[in-house]
JSON list of C-alpha atoms in Angstrom, two decimals:
[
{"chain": "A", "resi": 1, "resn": "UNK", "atom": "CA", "xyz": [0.00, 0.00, 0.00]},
{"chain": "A", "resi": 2, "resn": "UNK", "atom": "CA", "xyz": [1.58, 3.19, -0.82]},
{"chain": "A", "resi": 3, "resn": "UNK", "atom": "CA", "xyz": [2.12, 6.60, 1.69]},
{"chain": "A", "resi": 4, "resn": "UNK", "atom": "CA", "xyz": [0.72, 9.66, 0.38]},
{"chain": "A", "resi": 5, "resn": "UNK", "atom": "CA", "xyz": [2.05, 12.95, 1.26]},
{"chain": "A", "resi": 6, "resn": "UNK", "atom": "CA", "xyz": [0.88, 16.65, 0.24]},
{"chain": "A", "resi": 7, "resn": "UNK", "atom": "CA", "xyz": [2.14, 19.97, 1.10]},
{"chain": "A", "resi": 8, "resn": "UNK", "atom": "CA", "xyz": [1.78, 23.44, -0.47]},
{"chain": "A", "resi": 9, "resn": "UNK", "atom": "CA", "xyz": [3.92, 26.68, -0.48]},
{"chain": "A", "resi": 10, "resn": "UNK", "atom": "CA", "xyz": [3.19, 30.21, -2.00]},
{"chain": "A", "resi": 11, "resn": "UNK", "atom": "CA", "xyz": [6.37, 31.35, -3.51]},
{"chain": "A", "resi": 12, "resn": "UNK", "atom": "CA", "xyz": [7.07, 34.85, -4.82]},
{"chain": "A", "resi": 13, "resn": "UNK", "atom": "CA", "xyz": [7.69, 34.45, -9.04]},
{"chain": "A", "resi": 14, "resn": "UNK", "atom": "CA", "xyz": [4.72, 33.76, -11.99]},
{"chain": "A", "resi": 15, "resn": "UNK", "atom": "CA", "xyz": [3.25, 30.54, -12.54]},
{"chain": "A", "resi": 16, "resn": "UNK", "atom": "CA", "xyz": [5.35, 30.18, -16.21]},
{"chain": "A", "resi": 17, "resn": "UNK", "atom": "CA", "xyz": [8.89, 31.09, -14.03]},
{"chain": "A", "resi": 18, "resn": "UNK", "atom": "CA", "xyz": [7.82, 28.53, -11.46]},
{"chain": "A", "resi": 19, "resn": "UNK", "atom": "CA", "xyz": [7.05, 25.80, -14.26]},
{"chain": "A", "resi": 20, "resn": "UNK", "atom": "CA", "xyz": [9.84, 26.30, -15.98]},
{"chain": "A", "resi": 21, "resn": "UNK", "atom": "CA", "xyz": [12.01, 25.89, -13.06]},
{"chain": "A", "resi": 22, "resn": "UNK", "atom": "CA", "xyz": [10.36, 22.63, -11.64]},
{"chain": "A", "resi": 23, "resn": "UNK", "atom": "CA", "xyz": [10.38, 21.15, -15.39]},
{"chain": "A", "resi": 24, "resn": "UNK", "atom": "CA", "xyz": [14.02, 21.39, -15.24]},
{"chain": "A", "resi": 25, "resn": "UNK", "atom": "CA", "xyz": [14.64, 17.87, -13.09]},
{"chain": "A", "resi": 26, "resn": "UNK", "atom": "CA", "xyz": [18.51, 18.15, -12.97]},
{"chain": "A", "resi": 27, "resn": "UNK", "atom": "CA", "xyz": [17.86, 21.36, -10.88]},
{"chain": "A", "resi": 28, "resn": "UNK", "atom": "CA", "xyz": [16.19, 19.23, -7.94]},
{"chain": "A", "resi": 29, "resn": "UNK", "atom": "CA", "xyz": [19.87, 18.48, -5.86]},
{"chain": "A", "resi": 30, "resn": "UNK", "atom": "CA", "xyz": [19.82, 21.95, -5.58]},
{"chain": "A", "resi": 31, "resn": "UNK", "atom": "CA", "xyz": [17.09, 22.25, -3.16]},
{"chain": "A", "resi": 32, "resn": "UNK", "atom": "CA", "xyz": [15.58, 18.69, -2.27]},
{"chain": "A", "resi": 33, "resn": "UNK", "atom": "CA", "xyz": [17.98, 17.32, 0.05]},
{"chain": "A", "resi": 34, "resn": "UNK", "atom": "CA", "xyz": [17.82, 13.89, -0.30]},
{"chain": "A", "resi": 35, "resn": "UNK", "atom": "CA", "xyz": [18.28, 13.68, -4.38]},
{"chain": "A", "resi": 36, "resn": "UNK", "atom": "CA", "xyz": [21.84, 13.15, -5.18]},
{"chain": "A", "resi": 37, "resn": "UNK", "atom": "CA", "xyz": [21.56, 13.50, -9.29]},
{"chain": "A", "resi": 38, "resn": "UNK", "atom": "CA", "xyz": [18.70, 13.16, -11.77]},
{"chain": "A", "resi": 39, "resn": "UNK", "atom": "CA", "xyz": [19.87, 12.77, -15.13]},
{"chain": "A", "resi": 40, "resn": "UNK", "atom": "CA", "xyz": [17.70, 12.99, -18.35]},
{"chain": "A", "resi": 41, "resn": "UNK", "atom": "CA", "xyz": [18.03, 9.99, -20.60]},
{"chain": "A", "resi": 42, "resn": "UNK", "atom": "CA", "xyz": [17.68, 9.44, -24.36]},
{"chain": "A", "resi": 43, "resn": "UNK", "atom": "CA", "xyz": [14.52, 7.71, -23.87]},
{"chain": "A", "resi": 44, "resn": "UNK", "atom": "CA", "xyz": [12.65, 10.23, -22.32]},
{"chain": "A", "resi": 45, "resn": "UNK", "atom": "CA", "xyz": [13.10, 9.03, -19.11]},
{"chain": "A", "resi": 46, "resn": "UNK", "atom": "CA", "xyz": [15.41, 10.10, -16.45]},
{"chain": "A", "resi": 47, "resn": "UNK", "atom": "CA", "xyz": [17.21, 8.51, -13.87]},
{"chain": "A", "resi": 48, "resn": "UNK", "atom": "CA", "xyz": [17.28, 9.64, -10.13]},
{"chain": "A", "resi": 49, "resn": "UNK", "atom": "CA", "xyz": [19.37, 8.42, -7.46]},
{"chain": "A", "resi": 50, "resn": "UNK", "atom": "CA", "xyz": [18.56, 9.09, -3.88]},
{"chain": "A", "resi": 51, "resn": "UNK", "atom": "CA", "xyz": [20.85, 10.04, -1.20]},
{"chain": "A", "resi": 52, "resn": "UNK", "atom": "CA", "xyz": [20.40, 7.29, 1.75]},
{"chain": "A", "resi": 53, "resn": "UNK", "atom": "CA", "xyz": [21.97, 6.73, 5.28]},
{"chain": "A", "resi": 54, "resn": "UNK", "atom": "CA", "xyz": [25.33, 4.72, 5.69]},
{"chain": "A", "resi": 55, "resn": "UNK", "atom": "CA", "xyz": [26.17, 5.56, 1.88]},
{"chain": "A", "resi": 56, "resn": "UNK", "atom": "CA", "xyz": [23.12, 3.94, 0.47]},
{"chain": "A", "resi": 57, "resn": "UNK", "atom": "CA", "xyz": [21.64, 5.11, -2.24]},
{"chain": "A", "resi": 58, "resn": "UNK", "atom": "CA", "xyz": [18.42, 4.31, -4.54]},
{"chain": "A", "resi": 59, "resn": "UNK", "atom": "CA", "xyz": [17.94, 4.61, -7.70]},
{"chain": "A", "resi": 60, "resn": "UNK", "atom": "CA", "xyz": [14.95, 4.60, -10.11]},
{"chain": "A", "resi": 61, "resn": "UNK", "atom": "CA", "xyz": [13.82, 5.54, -13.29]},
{"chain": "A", "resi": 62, "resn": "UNK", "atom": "CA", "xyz": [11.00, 7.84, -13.79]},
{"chain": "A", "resi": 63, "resn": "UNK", "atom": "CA", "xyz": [8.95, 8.58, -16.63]},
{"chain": "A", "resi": 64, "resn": "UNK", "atom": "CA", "xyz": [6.87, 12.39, -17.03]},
{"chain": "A", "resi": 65, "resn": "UNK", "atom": "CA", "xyz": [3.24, 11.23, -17.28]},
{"chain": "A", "resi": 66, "resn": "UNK", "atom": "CA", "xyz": [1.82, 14.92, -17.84]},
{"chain": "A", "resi": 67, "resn": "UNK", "atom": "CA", "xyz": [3.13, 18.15, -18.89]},
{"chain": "A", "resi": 68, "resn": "UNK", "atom": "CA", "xyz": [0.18, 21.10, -18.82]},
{"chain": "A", "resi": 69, "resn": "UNK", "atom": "CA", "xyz": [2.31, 24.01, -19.57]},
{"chain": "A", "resi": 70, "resn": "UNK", "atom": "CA", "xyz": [2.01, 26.55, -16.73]},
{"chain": "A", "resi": 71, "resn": "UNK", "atom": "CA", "xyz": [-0.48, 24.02, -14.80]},
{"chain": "A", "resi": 72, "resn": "UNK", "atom": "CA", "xyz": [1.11, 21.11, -13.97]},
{"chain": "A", "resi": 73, "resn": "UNK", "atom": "CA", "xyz": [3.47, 17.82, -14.08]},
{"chain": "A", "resi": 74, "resn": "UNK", "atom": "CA", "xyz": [3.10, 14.59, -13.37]},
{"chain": "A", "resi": 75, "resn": "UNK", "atom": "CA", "xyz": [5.33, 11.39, -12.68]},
{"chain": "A", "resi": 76, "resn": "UNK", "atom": "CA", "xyz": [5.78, 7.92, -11.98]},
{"chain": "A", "resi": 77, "resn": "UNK", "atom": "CA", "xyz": [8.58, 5.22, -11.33]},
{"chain": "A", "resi": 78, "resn": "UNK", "atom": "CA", "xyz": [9.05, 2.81, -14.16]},
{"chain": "A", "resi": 79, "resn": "UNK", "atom": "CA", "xyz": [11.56, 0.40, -12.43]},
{"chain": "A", "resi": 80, "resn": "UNK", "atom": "CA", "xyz": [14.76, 0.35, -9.30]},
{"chain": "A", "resi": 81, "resn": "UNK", "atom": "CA", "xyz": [14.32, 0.21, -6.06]},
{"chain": "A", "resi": 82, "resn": "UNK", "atom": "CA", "xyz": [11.86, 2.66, -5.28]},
{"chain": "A", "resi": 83, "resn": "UNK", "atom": "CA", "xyz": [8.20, 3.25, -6.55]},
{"chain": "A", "resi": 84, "resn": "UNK", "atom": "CA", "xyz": [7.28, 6.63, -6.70]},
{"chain": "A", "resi": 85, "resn": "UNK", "atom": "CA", "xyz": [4.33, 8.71, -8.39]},
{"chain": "A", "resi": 86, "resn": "UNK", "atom": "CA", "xyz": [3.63, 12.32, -8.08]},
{"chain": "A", "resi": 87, "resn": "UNK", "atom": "CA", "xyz": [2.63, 15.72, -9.38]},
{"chain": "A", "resi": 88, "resn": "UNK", "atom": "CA", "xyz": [3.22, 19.23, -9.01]},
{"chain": "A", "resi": 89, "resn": "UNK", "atom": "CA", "xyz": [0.18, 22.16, -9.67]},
{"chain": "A", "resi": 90, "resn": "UNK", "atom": "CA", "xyz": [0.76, 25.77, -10.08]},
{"chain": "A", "resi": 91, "resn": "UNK", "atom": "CA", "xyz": [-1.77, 27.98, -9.06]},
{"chain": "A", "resi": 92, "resn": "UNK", "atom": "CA", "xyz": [-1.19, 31.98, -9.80]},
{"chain": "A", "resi": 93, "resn": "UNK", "atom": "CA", "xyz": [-1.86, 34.07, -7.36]},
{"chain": "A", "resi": 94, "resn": "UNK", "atom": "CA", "xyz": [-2.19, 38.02, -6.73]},
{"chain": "A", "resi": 95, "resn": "UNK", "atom": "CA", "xyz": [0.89, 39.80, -6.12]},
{"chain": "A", "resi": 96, "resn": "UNK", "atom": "CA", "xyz": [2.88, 37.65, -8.75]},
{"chain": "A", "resi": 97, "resn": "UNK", "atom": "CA", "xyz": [2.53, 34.90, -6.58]},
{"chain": "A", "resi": 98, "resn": "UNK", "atom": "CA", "xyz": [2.16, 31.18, -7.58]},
{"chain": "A", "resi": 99, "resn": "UNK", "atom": "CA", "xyz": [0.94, 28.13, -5.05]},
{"chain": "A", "resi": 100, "resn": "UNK", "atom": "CA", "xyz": [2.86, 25.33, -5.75]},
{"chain": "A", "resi": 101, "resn": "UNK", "atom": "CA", "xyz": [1.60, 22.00, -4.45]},
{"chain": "A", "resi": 102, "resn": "UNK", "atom": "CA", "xyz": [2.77, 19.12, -4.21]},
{"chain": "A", "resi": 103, "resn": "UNK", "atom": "CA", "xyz": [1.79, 14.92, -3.72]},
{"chain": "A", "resi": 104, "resn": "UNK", "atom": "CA", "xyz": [3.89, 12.43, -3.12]},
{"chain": "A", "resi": 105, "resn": "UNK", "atom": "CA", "xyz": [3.17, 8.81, -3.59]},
{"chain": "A", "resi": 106, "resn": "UNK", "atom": "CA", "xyz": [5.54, 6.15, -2.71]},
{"chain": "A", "resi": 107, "resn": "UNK", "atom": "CA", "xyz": [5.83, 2.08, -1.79]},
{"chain": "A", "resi": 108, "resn": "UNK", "atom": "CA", "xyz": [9.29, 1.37, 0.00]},
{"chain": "A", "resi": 109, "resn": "UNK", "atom": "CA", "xyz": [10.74, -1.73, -1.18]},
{"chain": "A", "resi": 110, "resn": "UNK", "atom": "CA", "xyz": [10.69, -4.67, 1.49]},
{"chain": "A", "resi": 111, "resn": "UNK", "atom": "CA", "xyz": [13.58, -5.97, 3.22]},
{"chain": "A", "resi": 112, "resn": "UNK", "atom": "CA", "xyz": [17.27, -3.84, 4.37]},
{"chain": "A", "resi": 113, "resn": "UNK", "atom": "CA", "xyz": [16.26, -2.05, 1.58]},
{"chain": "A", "resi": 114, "resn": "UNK", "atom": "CA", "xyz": [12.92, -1.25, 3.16]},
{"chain": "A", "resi": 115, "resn": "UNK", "atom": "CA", "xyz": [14.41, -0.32, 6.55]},
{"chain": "A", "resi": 116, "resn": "UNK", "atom": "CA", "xyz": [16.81, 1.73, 4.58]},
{"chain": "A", "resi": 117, "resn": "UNK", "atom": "CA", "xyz": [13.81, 3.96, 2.91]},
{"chain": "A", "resi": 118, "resn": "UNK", "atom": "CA", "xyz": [11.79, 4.06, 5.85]},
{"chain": "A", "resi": 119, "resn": "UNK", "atom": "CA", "xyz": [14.48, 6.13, 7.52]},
{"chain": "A", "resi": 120, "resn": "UNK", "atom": "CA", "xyz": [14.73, 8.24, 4.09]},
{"chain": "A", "resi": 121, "resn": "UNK", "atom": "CA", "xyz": [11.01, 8.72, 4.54]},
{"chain": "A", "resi": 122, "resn": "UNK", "atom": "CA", "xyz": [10.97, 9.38, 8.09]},
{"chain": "A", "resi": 123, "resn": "UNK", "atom": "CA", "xyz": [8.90, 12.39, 8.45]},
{"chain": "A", "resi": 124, "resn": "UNK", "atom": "CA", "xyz": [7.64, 12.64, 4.94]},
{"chain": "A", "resi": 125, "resn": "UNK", "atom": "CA", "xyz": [5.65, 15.76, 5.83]},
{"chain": "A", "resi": 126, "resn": "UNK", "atom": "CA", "xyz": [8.18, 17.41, 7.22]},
{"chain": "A", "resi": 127, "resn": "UNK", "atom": "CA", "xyz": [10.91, 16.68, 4.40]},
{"chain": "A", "resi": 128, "resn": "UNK", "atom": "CA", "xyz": [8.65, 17.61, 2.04]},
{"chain": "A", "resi": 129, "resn": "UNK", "atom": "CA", "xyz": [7.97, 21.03, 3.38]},
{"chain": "A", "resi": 130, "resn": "UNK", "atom": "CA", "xyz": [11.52, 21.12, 3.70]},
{"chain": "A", "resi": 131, "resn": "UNK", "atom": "CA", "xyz": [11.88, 20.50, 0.09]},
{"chain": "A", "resi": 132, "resn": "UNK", "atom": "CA", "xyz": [9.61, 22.90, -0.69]},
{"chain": "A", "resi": 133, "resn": "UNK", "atom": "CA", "xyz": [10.93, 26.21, 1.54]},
{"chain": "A", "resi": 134, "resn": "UNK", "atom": "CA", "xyz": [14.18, 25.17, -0.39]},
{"chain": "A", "resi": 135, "resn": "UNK", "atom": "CA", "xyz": [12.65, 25.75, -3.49]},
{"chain": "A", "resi": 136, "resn": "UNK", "atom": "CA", "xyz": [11.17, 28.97, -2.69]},
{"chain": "A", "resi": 137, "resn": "UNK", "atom": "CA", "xyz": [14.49, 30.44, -1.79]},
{"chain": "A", "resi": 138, "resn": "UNK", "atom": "CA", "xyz": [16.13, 28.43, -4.66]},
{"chain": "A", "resi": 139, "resn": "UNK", "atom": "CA", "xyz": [13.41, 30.59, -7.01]},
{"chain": "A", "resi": 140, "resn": "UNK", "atom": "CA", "xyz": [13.38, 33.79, -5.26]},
{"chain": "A", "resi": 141, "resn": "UNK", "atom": "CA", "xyz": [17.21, 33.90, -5.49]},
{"chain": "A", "resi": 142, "resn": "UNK", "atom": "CA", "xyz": [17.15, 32.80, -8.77]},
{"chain": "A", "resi": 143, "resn": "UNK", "atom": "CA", "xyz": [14.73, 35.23, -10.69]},
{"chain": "A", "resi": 144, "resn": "UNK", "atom": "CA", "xyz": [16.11, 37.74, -7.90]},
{"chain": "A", "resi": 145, "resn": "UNK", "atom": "CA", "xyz": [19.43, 37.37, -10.28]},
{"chain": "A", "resi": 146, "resn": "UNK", "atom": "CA", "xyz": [18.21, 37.15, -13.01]}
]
């Protein structure tokens, strides 16, 4: 059965700034803490590998299942050692301001491995909020320089 997880943040920057941001996957190190790389692949997919205690790591594939420009993405694990779905909704608001929410799906594998991601997903709510204040200073500092 899989954990669901969803938090939202109102970050300063237009809904087409904030899209184009989150679309860019190899960007995520820089504010999720617990992704080590995601690399875009060939295929279309992209491969992410997860930062885990003791040196661990996971790694999956993932495949985009929806991109509404400006509205939202989707995603979902095609194979490795974690299965993961998700999506991502931007919402503009006044001010040029943009809610940007966020659910998280995910089955840890069984086994070490299982014990392993239960301590990565310790806390999902709070890591995920985490995630997300990270991303708001990642974009306000960003278009800030820009």
């Amino acid at each position: 059965m899989a954990d669901q997880v969803t938090k939202s943040i109102i970050v300063k920057g237009s809904v087409d700034e904030l899209y184009d941001i989150w679309s860019d996957f190899t960007t995520f190190p820089q504010y999720m803490s617990n992704i080590e790389s995601v690399t875009p692949r060939s295929d279309g997919l992209s491969h992410w590998v997860m930062k885990g205690p003791l040196g661990a790591n996971f790694e999956w594939d993932a495949k985009t299942t929806l991109m509404e420009e400006n509205s939202r993405i989707a995603w979902r694990s095609v194979d490795g050692s974690m299965k993961t779905s998700g999506q991502v909704s931007f919402k503009a608001l006044p001010h040029d301001q943009t809610q940007v929410t966020v659910t998280l799906q995910y089955v840890p594998p069984r086994g070490t491995a299982g014990e392993i991601a239960a301590a990565l997903f310790a806390r999902p709510e709070q890591r995920l909020s985490e995630d997300l204040r990270n991303f708001k200073a990642f974009v306000e500092q960003t278009t800030r320089a820009a």
